[in-house]
XYZ file of C-alpha atoms in Angstrom:
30
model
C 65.162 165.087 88.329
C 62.122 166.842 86.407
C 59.760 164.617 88.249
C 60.850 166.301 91.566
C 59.993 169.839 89.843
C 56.406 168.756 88.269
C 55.560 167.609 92.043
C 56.951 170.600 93.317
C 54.760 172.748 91.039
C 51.864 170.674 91.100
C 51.879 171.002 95.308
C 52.581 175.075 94.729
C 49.611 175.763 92.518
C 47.555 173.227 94.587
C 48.305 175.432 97.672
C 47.966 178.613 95.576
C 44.105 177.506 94.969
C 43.596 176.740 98.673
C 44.683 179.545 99.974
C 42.826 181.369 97.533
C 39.519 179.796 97.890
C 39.738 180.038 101.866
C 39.898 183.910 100.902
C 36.716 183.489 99.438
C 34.949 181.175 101.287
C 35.717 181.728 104.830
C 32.064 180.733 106.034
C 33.733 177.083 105.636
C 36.551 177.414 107.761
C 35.455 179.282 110.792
């Protein structure tokens, strides 16, 4: 189903954003 896909890429670019901010702001996860 195309809901299964829109959670799918909601949850990858949600991740993506994560990951990228704990690149840049590793002060607030140490």
């Amino acid at each position: 189903m195309p809901i299964f896909h829109a959670v799918g890429a909601a949850v990858a670019v949600g991740l993506l954003f994560y990951l990228v901010f704990a690149m840049l702001k590793p002060e607030r996860f140490s």
